[in-house]
Short mmCIF file of C-alpha atoms and ligand atoms in Angstrom, two decimals:
data_model
loop_
_atom_site.label_atom_id
_atom_site.label_comp_id
_atom_site.label_asym_id
_atom_site.label_seq_id
_atom_site.Cartn_x
_atom_site.Cartn_y
_atom_site.Cartn_z
CA UNK R 144 8.20 -26.10 -188.65
CA UNK R 145 6.83 -22.96 -186.93
CA UNK R 146 6.47 -19.35 -187.37
CA UNK R 147 8.36 -17.24 -184.90
CA UNK R 148 7.08 -13.87 -185.72
CA UNK R 149 4.42 -12.39 -188.41
CA UNK R 150 4.05 -8.95 -189.58
CA UNK R 151 1.45 -7.69 -192.04
CA UNK R 152 1.25 -4.18 -193.30
CA UNK R 153 -1.86 -3.08 -195.28
CA UNK R 154 -2.89 -6.56 -195.79
CA UNK R 155 -6.79 -6.66 -195.98
CA UNK R 156 -8.14 -5.15 -193.21
CA UNK R 157 -4.93 -4.64 -191.19
CA UNK R 158 -2.91 -1.61 -191.53
CA UNK R 159 -0.43 -3.21 -189.16
CA UNK R 160 -0.01 -6.43 -187.42
CA UNK R 161 2.94 -7.62 -185.35
CA UNK R 162 2.58 -10.90 -183.45
CA UNK R 163 5.10 -13.57 -181.95
CA UNK R 164 3.88 -16.88 -182.26
CA UNK R 165 5.14 -20.17 -180.56
CA UNK R 166 5.06 -23.88 -181.25
CA UNK R 167 1.98 -25.37 -180.08
CA UNK R 168 -1.70 -24.17 -180.85
CA UNK R 169 -2.14 -20.46 -181.04
CA UNK R 170 -5.94 -19.23 -181.45
CA UNK R 171 -7.34 -15.95 -182.86
CA UNK R 172 -10.67 -15.31 -181.33
CA UNK R 173 -13.17 -12.49 -182.77
CA UNK R 174 -16.39 -11.98 -184.16
CA UNK R 175 -17.30 -12.57 -187.84
CA UNK R 176 -15.84 -10.14 -190.34
CA UNK R 177 -13.25 -8.83 -187.57
CA UNK R 178 -10.46 -9.92 -189.75
CA UNK R 179 -9.27 -13.43 -188.62
CA UNK R 180 -9.28 -15.31 -191.88
CA UNK R 181 -7.29 -12.29 -193.49
CA UNK R 182 -4.38 -13.30 -190.86
CA UNK R 183 -4.20 -16.81 -191.78
CA UNK R 184 -4.97 -15.87 -195.77
CA UNK R 185 -1.52 -13.97 -195.48
CA UNK R 186 0.24 -16.84 -194.22
CA UNK R 187 -1.06 -19.14 -196.80
CA UNK R 188 -0.12 -16.63 -199.42
CA UNK R 189 3.36 -16.31 -198.23
CA UNK R 190 3.51 -20.32 -198.43
CA UNK R 191 1.82 -20.82 -201.80
CA UNK R 192 1.88 -17.61 -203.45
CA UNK R 193 -1.64 -17.32 -203.80
CA UNK R 194 -4.88 -16.99 -201.90
CA UNK R 195 -7.39 -19.52 -200.86
CA UNK R 196 -10.01 -16.73 -201.38
CA UNK R 197 -9.26 -15.04 -204.42
CA UNK R 198 -7.31 -14.99 -207.65
CA UNK R 199 -6.49 -11.70 -208.14
CA UNK R 200 -3.90 -9.97 -205.67
CA UNK R 201 -5.83 -6.43 -205.68
CA UNK R 202 -8.52 -7.45 -202.98
CA UNK R 203 -5.50 -8.16 -200.76
CA UNK R 204 -4.31 -4.73 -200.50
CA UNK R 205 -5.94 -2.93 -197.84
CA UNK R 206 -8.45 -0.22 -199.23
CA UNK R 207 -6.81 3.19 -199.98
CA UNK R 208 -3.05 1.38 -199.69
CA UNK R 209 -1.01 0.78 -202.62
CA UNK R 210 0.74 -2.33 -201.84
CA UNK R 211 0.83 -4.89 -199.06
CA UNK R 212 3.67 -6.49 -197.15
CA UNK R 213 3.73 -10.25 -195.41
CA UNK R 214 6.87 -11.07 -193.40
CA UNK R 215 7.28 -13.97 -191.33
CA UNK R 216 10.29 -15.81 -189.75
CA UNK R 217 9.84 -19.54 -189.85
CA UNK R 218 12.05 -21.83 -187.56
CA UNK R 219 12.56 -25.26 -189.26
CA UNK R 220 14.52 -27.85 -187.08
CA UNK R 221 16.23 -24.89 -185.32
CA UNK R 222 17.30 -23.06 -188.65
CA UNK R 223 15.54 -19.58 -188.88
CA UNK R 224 14.51 -18.06 -192.31
CA UNK R 225 12.89 -14.73 -192.65
CA UNK R 226 10.66 -14.43 -195.56
CA UNK R 227 9.20 -11.44 -196.82
CA UNK R 228 6.95 -10.61 -199.61
CA UNK R 229 5.89 -7.32 -201.31
CA UNK R 230 2.32 -7.59 -203.12
CA UNK R 231 1.71 -5.01 -205.84
CA UNK R 232 -1.36 -5.43 -207.52
CA UNK R 233 -0.27 -3.71 -210.55
CA UNK R 234 3.39 -4.81 -211.03
CA UNK R 235 5.47 -8.01 -210.22
CA UNK R 236 5.53 -8.88 -206.57
CA UNK R 237 9.03 -8.96 -204.67
CA UNK R 238 10.26 -11.48 -202.35
CA UNK R 239 13.20 -11.57 -200.05
CA UNK R 240 14.74 -14.43 -197.93
CA UNK R 241 16.70 -13.05 -194.89
CA UNK R 242 16.72 -9.47 -196.38
CA UNK R 243 18.10 -10.36 -199.76
CA UNK R 244 15.90 -9.94 -202.54
CA UNK R 245 15.29 -13.03 -204.58
CA UNK R 246 14.82 -12.91 -208.57
CA UNK R 247 11.22 -14.23 -208.42
CA UNK R 248 9.02 -14.40 -205.44
CA UNK R 249 8.89 -18.11 -206.45
CA UNK R 250 12.11 -18.70 -204.48
CA UNK R 251 10.09 -18.03 -201.58
CA UNK R 252 8.05 -21.40 -202.03
CA UNK R 253 8.82 -24.17 -199.45
CA UNK R 254 10.45 -21.46 -196.88
CA UNK R 255 7.18 -21.87 -195.25
CA UNK R 256 5.01 -24.79 -195.45
CA UNK R 257 1.51 -24.75 -194.61
CA UNK R 258 -1.82 -26.91 -194.66
CA UNK R 259 -4.71 -24.72 -194.54
CA UNK R 260 -8.27 -26.48 -193.95
CA UNK R 261 -11.18 -23.67 -194.35
CA UNK R 262 -14.66 -23.63 -195.65
CA UNK R 263 -13.67 -22.85 -198.80
CA UNK R 264 -12.45 -26.45 -199.00
CA UNK R 265 -15.98 -27.78 -199.54
CA UNK R 266 -15.36 -26.77 -202.90
CA UNK R 267 -12.49 -29.26 -202.92
CA UNK R 268 -15.39 -31.88 -203.57
CA UNK R 269 -18.26 -29.70 -205.23
CA UNK R 270 -16.35 -27.16 -207.05
CA UNK R 271 -14.75 -27.44 -210.71
CA UNK R 272 -11.60 -29.38 -211.57
CA UNK R 273 -9.71 -26.11 -211.22
CA UNK R 274 -10.01 -26.41 -207.46
CA UNK R 275 -8.63 -29.78 -207.55
CA UNK R 276 -5.79 -29.16 -209.86
CA UNK R 277 -4.58 -26.36 -207.72
CA UNK R 278 -4.96 -28.53 -204.55
CA UNK R 279 -2.44 -31.02 -206.34
CA UNK R 280 -0.35 -28.07 -207.92
CA UNK R 281 0.22 -26.39 -204.46
CA UNK R 282 1.24 -29.49 -202.91
CA UNK R 283 3.93 -30.25 -205.70
CA UNK R 284 5.01 -26.59 -205.45
CA UNK R 285 5.64 -26.98 -201.77
CA UNK R 286 7.56 -30.05 -202.10
CA UNK R 287 9.45 -29.40 -205.42
CA UNK R 288 9.69 -25.40 -205.71
CA UNK R 289 11.22 -25.82 -209.21
CA UNK R 290 7.82 -27.47 -210.41
CA UNK R 291 6.07 -23.85 -209.91
CA UNK R 292 8.21 -22.58 -212.45
CA UNK R 293 7.36 -25.42 -214.74
CA UNK R 294 3.71 -25.23 -214.16
CA UNK R 295 3.95 -21.14 -214.86
CA UNK R 296 5.60 -21.64 -218.22
CA UNK R 297 3.14 -24.08 -219.02
CA UNK R 298 0.41 -21.61 -218.22
CA UNK R 299 2.16 -18.99 -220.53
CA UNK R 300 2.40 -21.31 -223.47
CA UNK R 301 -1.15 -22.23 -223.18
CA UNK R 302 -2.23 -18.99 -223.06
CA UNK R 303 -0.44 -18.15 -226.21
CA UNK R 304 -1.58 -21.02 -227.81
CA UNK R 305 -5.01 -20.29 -226.97
CA UNK R 306 -4.49 -16.89 -228.30
CA UNK R 307 -3.22 -18.37 -231.47
CA UNK R 308 -6.33 -20.61 -231.91
CA UNK R 309 -8.65 -17.88 -231.41
CA UNK R 310 -7.08 -15.13 -233.53
CA UNK R 311 -5.80 -17.15 -236.56
CA UNK R 312 -8.92 -19.11 -237.06
CA UNK R 313 -9.25 -18.33 -240.58
CA UNK R 314 -5.59 -18.92 -241.60
CA UNK R 315 -5.43 -22.30 -239.50
CA UNK R 316 -8.59 -23.40 -241.44
CA UNK R 317 -7.16 -22.75 -244.79
CA UNK R 318 -4.28 -25.00 -244.02
CA UNK R 319 -1.12 -25.30 -245.80
CA UNK R 320 -2.49 -24.15 -248.86
CA UNK R 321 -1.96 -20.51 -248.37
CA UNK R 322 1.27 -18.69 -246.86
CA UNK R 323 -0.62 -17.41 -244.01
CA UNK R 324 -1.93 -20.87 -243.07
CA UNK R 325 1.44 -22.46 -243.44
CA UNK R 326 2.97 -20.06 -241.08
CA UNK R 327 0.09 -20.04 -238.68
CA UNK R 328 0.31 -23.93 -238.34
CA UNK R 329 4.17 -23.68 -238.12
CA UNK R 330 3.53 -21.54 -235.04
CA UNK R 331 0.85 -23.91 -233.80
CA UNK R 332 3.72 -26.69 -234.25
CA UNK R 333 6.06 -24.92 -231.98
CA UNK R 334 3.49 -24.38 -229.30
CA UNK R 335 2.49 -28.20 -229.39
CA UNK R 336 6.09 -29.07 -228.82
CA UNK R 337 6.34 -26.66 -225.56
CA UNK R 338 2.94 -27.74 -224.56
CA UNK R 339 3.77 -31.33 -224.57
CA UNK R 340 7.18 -30.58 -222.92
CA UNK R 341 6.08 -28.66 -220.10
CA UNK R 342 2.54 -30.33 -219.85
CA UNK R 343 4.24 -33.66 -219.23
CA UNK R 344 6.39 -32.59 -216.58
CA UNK R 345 3.23 -31.14 -214.86
CA UNK R 346 1.10 -34.33 -215.33
CA UNK R 347 4.30 -36.90 -214.37
CA UNK R 348 4.39 -34.78 -211.16
CA UNK R 349 0.77 -34.93 -210.57
CA UNK R 350 0.37 -38.84 -211.05
CA UNK R 351 3.35 -39.33 -208.84
CA UNK R 352 1.70 -37.34 -206.14
CA UNK R 353 -1.77 -38.72 -206.63
CA UNK R 354 -0.17 -42.15 -206.09
CA UNK R 355 1.36 -41.12 -202.79
CA UNK R 356 -1.91 -39.37 -201.74
CA UNK R 357 -4.47 -42.00 -202.70
CA UNK R 358 -3.86 -44.28 -199.81
CA UNK R 359 -3.28 -41.41 -197.37
CA UNK R 360 -6.90 -40.16 -198.26
CA UNK R 361 -8.26 -43.53 -198.14
CA UNK R 362 -7.05 -44.01 -194.63
CA UNK R 363 -7.81 -40.56 -193.30
CA UNK R 364 -11.30 -40.92 -194.48
CA UNK R 365 -11.53 -44.22 -192.85
CA UNK R 366 -10.58 -42.54 -189.75
CA UNK R 367 -12.87 -39.90 -189.63
CA UNK R 368 -15.88 -41.49 -191.19
CA UNK R 369 -15.52 -44.99 -190.31
CA UNK R 370 -19.22 -45.56 -191.08
CA UNK R 371 -19.06 -44.32 -194.34
CA UNK R 372 -18.06 -46.03 -197.69
CA UNK R 373 -14.18 -46.27 -198.47
CA UNK R 374 -12.97 -43.07 -200.29
CA UNK R 375 -10.77 -43.02 -203.27
CA UNK R 376 -9.02 -40.49 -205.59
CA UNK R 377 -7.31 -40.88 -208.80
CA UNK R 378 -6.12 -38.68 -211.68
CA UNK R 379 -8.09 -38.52 -214.51
CA UNK R 380 -6.54 -37.14 -217.79
CA UNK R 381 -8.21 -35.91 -221.11
CA UNK R 382 -5.25 -37.84 -222.86
CA UNK R 383 -5.18 -41.78 -223.22
CA UNK R 384 -6.81 -43.37 -220.11
CA UNK R 385 -4.39 -46.19 -220.12
CA UNK R 386 -1.57 -44.12 -219.14
CA UNK R 387 -2.84 -43.96 -215.59
CA UNK R 388 -2.21 -47.77 -215.63
CA UNK R 389 1.29 -47.45 -215.74
CA UNK R 390 3.03 -46.89 -212.15
CA UNK R 391 6.15 -45.34 -212.61
CA UNK R 392 5.23 -43.72 -216.05
CA UNK R 393 7.82 -41.06 -217.04
CA UNK R 394 7.35 -37.96 -218.46
CA UNK R 395 8.89 -39.21 -221.74
CA UNK R 396 5.86 -41.19 -222.38
CA UNK R 397 3.54 -38.87 -221.31
CA UNK R 398 5.12 -36.26 -223.74
CA UNK R 399 4.79 -38.38 -226.78
CA UNK R 400 1.26 -39.36 -225.41
CA UNK R 401 0.23 -35.60 -225.32
CA UNK R 402 1.95 -35.15 -228.98
CA UNK R 403 -0.37 -37.84 -230.55
CA UNK R 404 -3.30 -36.51 -228.87
CA UNK R 405 -2.65 -33.13 -230.04
CA UNK R 406 -2.30 -34.21 -233.57
CA UNK R 407 -5.34 -36.41 -233.47
CA UNK R 408 -7.44 -33.35 -231.92
CA UNK R 409 -5.85 -30.55 -234.12
CA UNK R 410 -8.86 -30.16 -236.20
CA UNK R 411 -11.46 -30.01 -233.31
CA UNK R 412 -9.07 -27.24 -231.59
CA UNK R 413 -8.88 -25.29 -234.57
CA UNK R 414 -12.66 -25.39 -234.83
CA UNK R 415 -13.41 -24.56 -231.14
CA UNK R 416 -10.45 -21.89 -230.90
CA UNK R 417 -9.21 -23.56 -227.64
CA UNK R 418 -6.63 -26.23 -226.35
CA UNK R 419 -8.39 -29.37 -225.74
CA UNK R 420 -5.44 -31.48 -224.52
CA UNK R 421 -3.10 -30.85 -221.67
CA UNK R 422 -3.19 -30.89 -217.72
CA UNK R 423 -5.23 -28.17 -217.73
CA UNK R 424 -8.28 -30.35 -218.57
CA UNK R 425 -7.31 -32.74 -216.26
CA UNK R 426 -9.09 -33.58 -212.89
CA UNK R 427 -8.51 -35.55 -209.62
CA UNK R 428 -11.63 -37.69 -209.36
CA UNK R 429 -13.09 -38.36 -205.97
CA UNK R 430 -15.03 -41.47 -205.28
CA UNK R 431 -17.05 -42.77 -202.45
CA UNK R 432 -17.65 -46.45 -202.76
CA UNK R 433 -18.39 -46.75 -206.33
CA UNK R 434 -19.83 -43.45 -206.89
CA UNK R 435 -18.49 -39.92 -207.71
CA UNK R 436 -18.18 -37.77 -204.54
CA UNK R 437 -19.40 -34.77 -206.55
CA UNK R 438 -23.06 -34.87 -206.67
CA UNK R 439 -23.55 -38.03 -204.49
CA UNK R 440 -21.87 -37.29 -201.07
CA UNK R 441 -23.67 -35.91 -198.43
CA UNK R 442 -22.77 -32.69 -196.68
CA UNK R 443 -21.17 -34.58 -193.73
CA UNK R 444 -19.55 -36.78 -196.37
CA UNK R 445 -18.27 -33.95 -198.15
CA UNK R 446 -16.77 -32.48 -195.15
CA UNK R 447 -15.25 -35.59 -194.34
CA UNK R 448 -13.84 -35.93 -197.86
CA UNK R 449 -12.30 -32.49 -197.69
CA UNK R 450 -10.76 -32.80 -194.55
CA UNK R 451 -9.31 -36.13 -195.46
CA UNK R 452 -7.55 -34.42 -198.33
CA UNK R 453 -5.97 -31.94 -196.09
CA UNK R 454 -4.99 -34.46 -193.44
CA UNK R 455 -3.43 -36.60 -196.16
CA UNK R 456 -1.52 -33.41 -197.32
CA UNK R 457 -0.45 -32.75 -194.01
CA UNK R 458 0.73 -36.20 -193.61
CA UNK R 459 2.64 -36.30 -196.77
CA UNK R 460 4.42 -33.05 -196.25
CA UNK R 461 5.15 -34.39 -192.48
CA UNK R 462 6.61 -37.77 -194.21
CA UNK R 463 9.01 -35.44 -196.00
CA UNK R 464 10.77 -34.53 -192.76
CA UNK R 465 9.12 -31.47 -191.41
CA UNK R 466 5.83 -30.83 -189.98
CA UNK R 467 3.83 -28.09 -191.89
CA UNK R 468 1.94 -25.52 -190.13
CA UNK R 469 -1.43 -26.64 -189.70
CA UNK R 470 -4.03 -23.78 -190.16
CA UNK R 471 -7.87 -24.29 -189.23
CA UNK R 472 -9.92 -21.31 -190.27
CA UNK R 473 -13.29 -21.47 -188.64
CA UNK R 474 -13.70 -25.10 -189.43
CA UNK R 475 -14.79 -26.57 -185.99
CA UNK R 476 -18.03 -24.94 -185.72
CA UNK R 477 -19.07 -26.91 -189.11
CA UNK R 478 -17.94 -30.12 -187.93
CA UNK R 479 -19.97 -32.84 -186.04
CA UNK R 480 -18.37 -33.94 -182.60
CA UNK R 481 -16.78 -37.12 -184.24
CA UNK R 482 -14.95 -35.14 -186.92
CA UNK R 483 -13.78 -32.54 -184.38
CA UNK R 484 -12.29 -35.10 -181.96
CA UNK R 485 -10.37 -36.64 -185.29
CA UNK R 486 -9.08 -33.10 -185.88
CA UNK R 487 -8.22 -32.37 -182.33
CA UNK R 488 -5.97 -35.56 -182.25
CA UNK R 489 -3.96 -34.13 -185.10
CA UNK R 490 -3.73 -30.81 -184.02
CA UNK R 491 -2.64 -31.91 -180.74
CA UNK R 492 0.20 -33.73 -182.25
CA UNK R 493 1.51 -31.07 -184.63
CA UNK R 494 4.37 -28.75 -184.28
CA UNK R 495 2.61 -25.40 -184.83
CA UNK R 496 -1.45 -24.93 -185.24
CA UNK R 497 -3.16 -21.90 -185.81
CA UNK R 498 -6.93 -21.71 -185.18
CA UNK R 499 -9.53 -18.99 -185.80
CA UNK R 500 -12.92 -19.31 -184.24
CA UNK R 501 -15.74 -16.63 -183.72
CA UNK R 502 -16.31 -17.85 -180.14
CA UNK R 503 -14.47 -19.93 -177.60
CA UNK R 504 -17.46 -22.42 -177.49
CA UNK R 505 -16.90 -23.55 -181.02
CA UNK R 506 -13.64 -25.12 -180.01
CA UNK R 507 -13.68 -28.83 -178.67
CA UNK R 508 -13.19 -29.29 -174.94
CA UNK R 509 -10.08 -31.38 -175.28
CA UNK R 510 -8.45 -28.67 -177.37
CA UNK R 511 -8.82 -26.11 -174.73
CA UNK R 512 -6.12 -27.40 -172.38
CA UNK R 513 -3.76 -27.53 -175.05
CA UNK R 514 -3.70 -23.98 -176.45
CA UNK R 515 -0.50 -22.37 -175.74
CA UNK R 516 -1.31 -18.82 -177.01
CA UNK R 517 -4.62 -16.71 -177.34
CA UNK R 518 -5.23 -13.60 -178.99
CA UNK R 519 -8.31 -11.53 -179.90
CA UNK R 520 -9.15 -9.78 -182.97
CA UNK R 521 -11.20 -6.67 -182.71
CA UNK R 522 -11.83 -3.74 -185.00
CA UNK R 523 -11.97 0.09 -185.10
CA UNK R 524 -13.73 2.31 -187.20
CA UNK R 525 -11.52 5.04 -188.51
CA UNK R 526 -11.31 8.03 -191.12
CA UNK R 527 -9.57 5.39 -193.23
CA UNK R 528 -12.01 2.98 -192.68
CA UNK R 529 -12.68 -0.02 -190.80
CA UNK R 530 -9.28 -1.61 -189.44
CA UNK R 531 -8.48 -4.74 -187.60
CA UNK R 532 -6.54 -4.66 -184.43
CA UNK R 533 -4.96 -7.31 -182.34
CA UNK R 534 -5.47 -7.91 -178.43
CA UNK R 535 -6.61 -4.25 -177.79
CA UNK R 536 -10.22 -3.16 -176.73
CA UNK R 537 -12.42 -1.85 -179.18
CA UNK R 538 -13.04 2.03 -178.56
CA UNK R 539 -16.26 2.72 -177.07
CA UNK R 540 -18.24 4.00 -180.07
CA UNK R 541 -19.70 7.53 -178.96
N1 LIG J 210 -8.61 -4.76 -199.27
C1 LIG J 210 -9.21 -4.77 -197.95
N2 LIG J 210 -9.31 -3.61 -197.46
C2 LIG J 210 -9.87 -3.24 -196.39
N3 LIG J 210 -10.67 -4.27 -195.54
C3 LIG J 210 -10.73 -5.59 -196.17
C4 LIG J 210 -10.12 -5.72 -197.50
N4 LIG J 210 -10.62 -7.01 -197.71
C5 LIG J 210 -11.43 -7.51 -196.96
N5 LIG J 210 -11.57 -6.64 -195.97
C6 LIG J 210 -12.38 -6.64 -194.80
O1 LIG J 210 -12.02 -7.67 -193.82
C7 LIG J 210 -13.18 -8.03 -193.34
C8 LIG J 210 -13.33 -9.76 -193.23
O2 LIG J 210 -12.31 -10.09 -192.59
P1 LIG J 210 -12.34 -11.67 -192.24
O3 LIG J 210 -10.81 -11.98 -191.94
O4 LIG J 210 -12.61 -12.60 -193.78
O5 LIG J 210 -13.20 -11.87 -191.11
P2 LIG J 210 -13.35 -13.16 -190.17
O6 LIG J 210 -12.63 -12.66 -188.81
O7 LIG J 210 -14.91 -13.44 -190.02
O8 LIG J 210 -12.65 -14.21 -190.72
C9 LIG J 210 -14.22 -7.52 -193.61
O9 LIG J 210 -14.84 -6.61 -193.16
C10 LIG J 210 -13.85 -6.66 -195.17
O10 LIG J 210 -14.32 -5.67 -195.44
MG1 LIG J 211 -13.39 -16.15 -191.31
#
């Protein structure tokens, strides 16, 4: 698929951006801090309903503005869909598809599919498990939008269950001996049931995804870093480790295992005042040779691993039938010659690629001849603060 037109209003440093895009390679060039990443962040937000840089919406809205708009027309095998999102930092966001308001912005998931590779991806390897869970859940949501709703429901249940464990510590400790304790435990039972039901769906989807991804990551890494040791990924759960040994495991088995584990850990959960069982405690383990990548991988290996995970994601989405839009945010300057070449091969073959770079020199020579469109990002200082501009000469400063 490709994006035919992109419009932003009051998104980050952009009061207004209107740009027509084409299939092939489009590049946005501009100095650091001028607003290039803001553009691809907006596209990524439309695709995933979250930013790769911040977890809250407020920083996305331009300073002094009340809300942000992101609109894009996507062309998928000849069929056009217009996606439109209104981001309100202090209220629910609103989505539209082809000018019709949708019940939840989540209905936009899957309309635009992107794979974004950015410097922040080093955190996939070095960062906390939450980064890697997000990687998995984003891919799942793009391929199976319904699962985003399941995950959101899970997060809500988890939040309420944690609140109960925190606020009802005393009655929960007293147990069934008191009316208050019995009531709190009954509420906890209800949350347990919901956590297990929703959590098992989340986990089953992740298990299945990791099974598909593992050979893709292994092969991508081998291609990028043939001199390095083999890369492997596997899903690590806090519940019965044996579970991961069953390929084709179903949500029912996982749900039962979660319930057993919740019962076994109940006392500890009450003592600690938090939920210790469920997909929010899981991780995607990354290995190089026999060692965990985190803490052992060199800087170059870390880049290769992160890139392999993005290439695997790209190939997986492509195998579903349509090319996702490949976005490369300021990454060429970070990669050595060998890795650049590998990335160029993929970029030249993808339906649409959007690249940002500070200077043209950062781009590999064999990419230059494949570029279909080139835009410059500049800034202007106004009474309303510094704003980003596309394809305009900056005003000469007095
Ligand atoms: N909410 C916002 N309102 C106005 N400007 C913002 C906002 N968020 C970020 N910016 C500005 O955007 C700029 C960074 O843009 P970015 O796209 O990351 O730059 P780069 O071109 O280096 O990728 C910074 O100058 C920052 O001040
Ligand atoms: Mg940037």
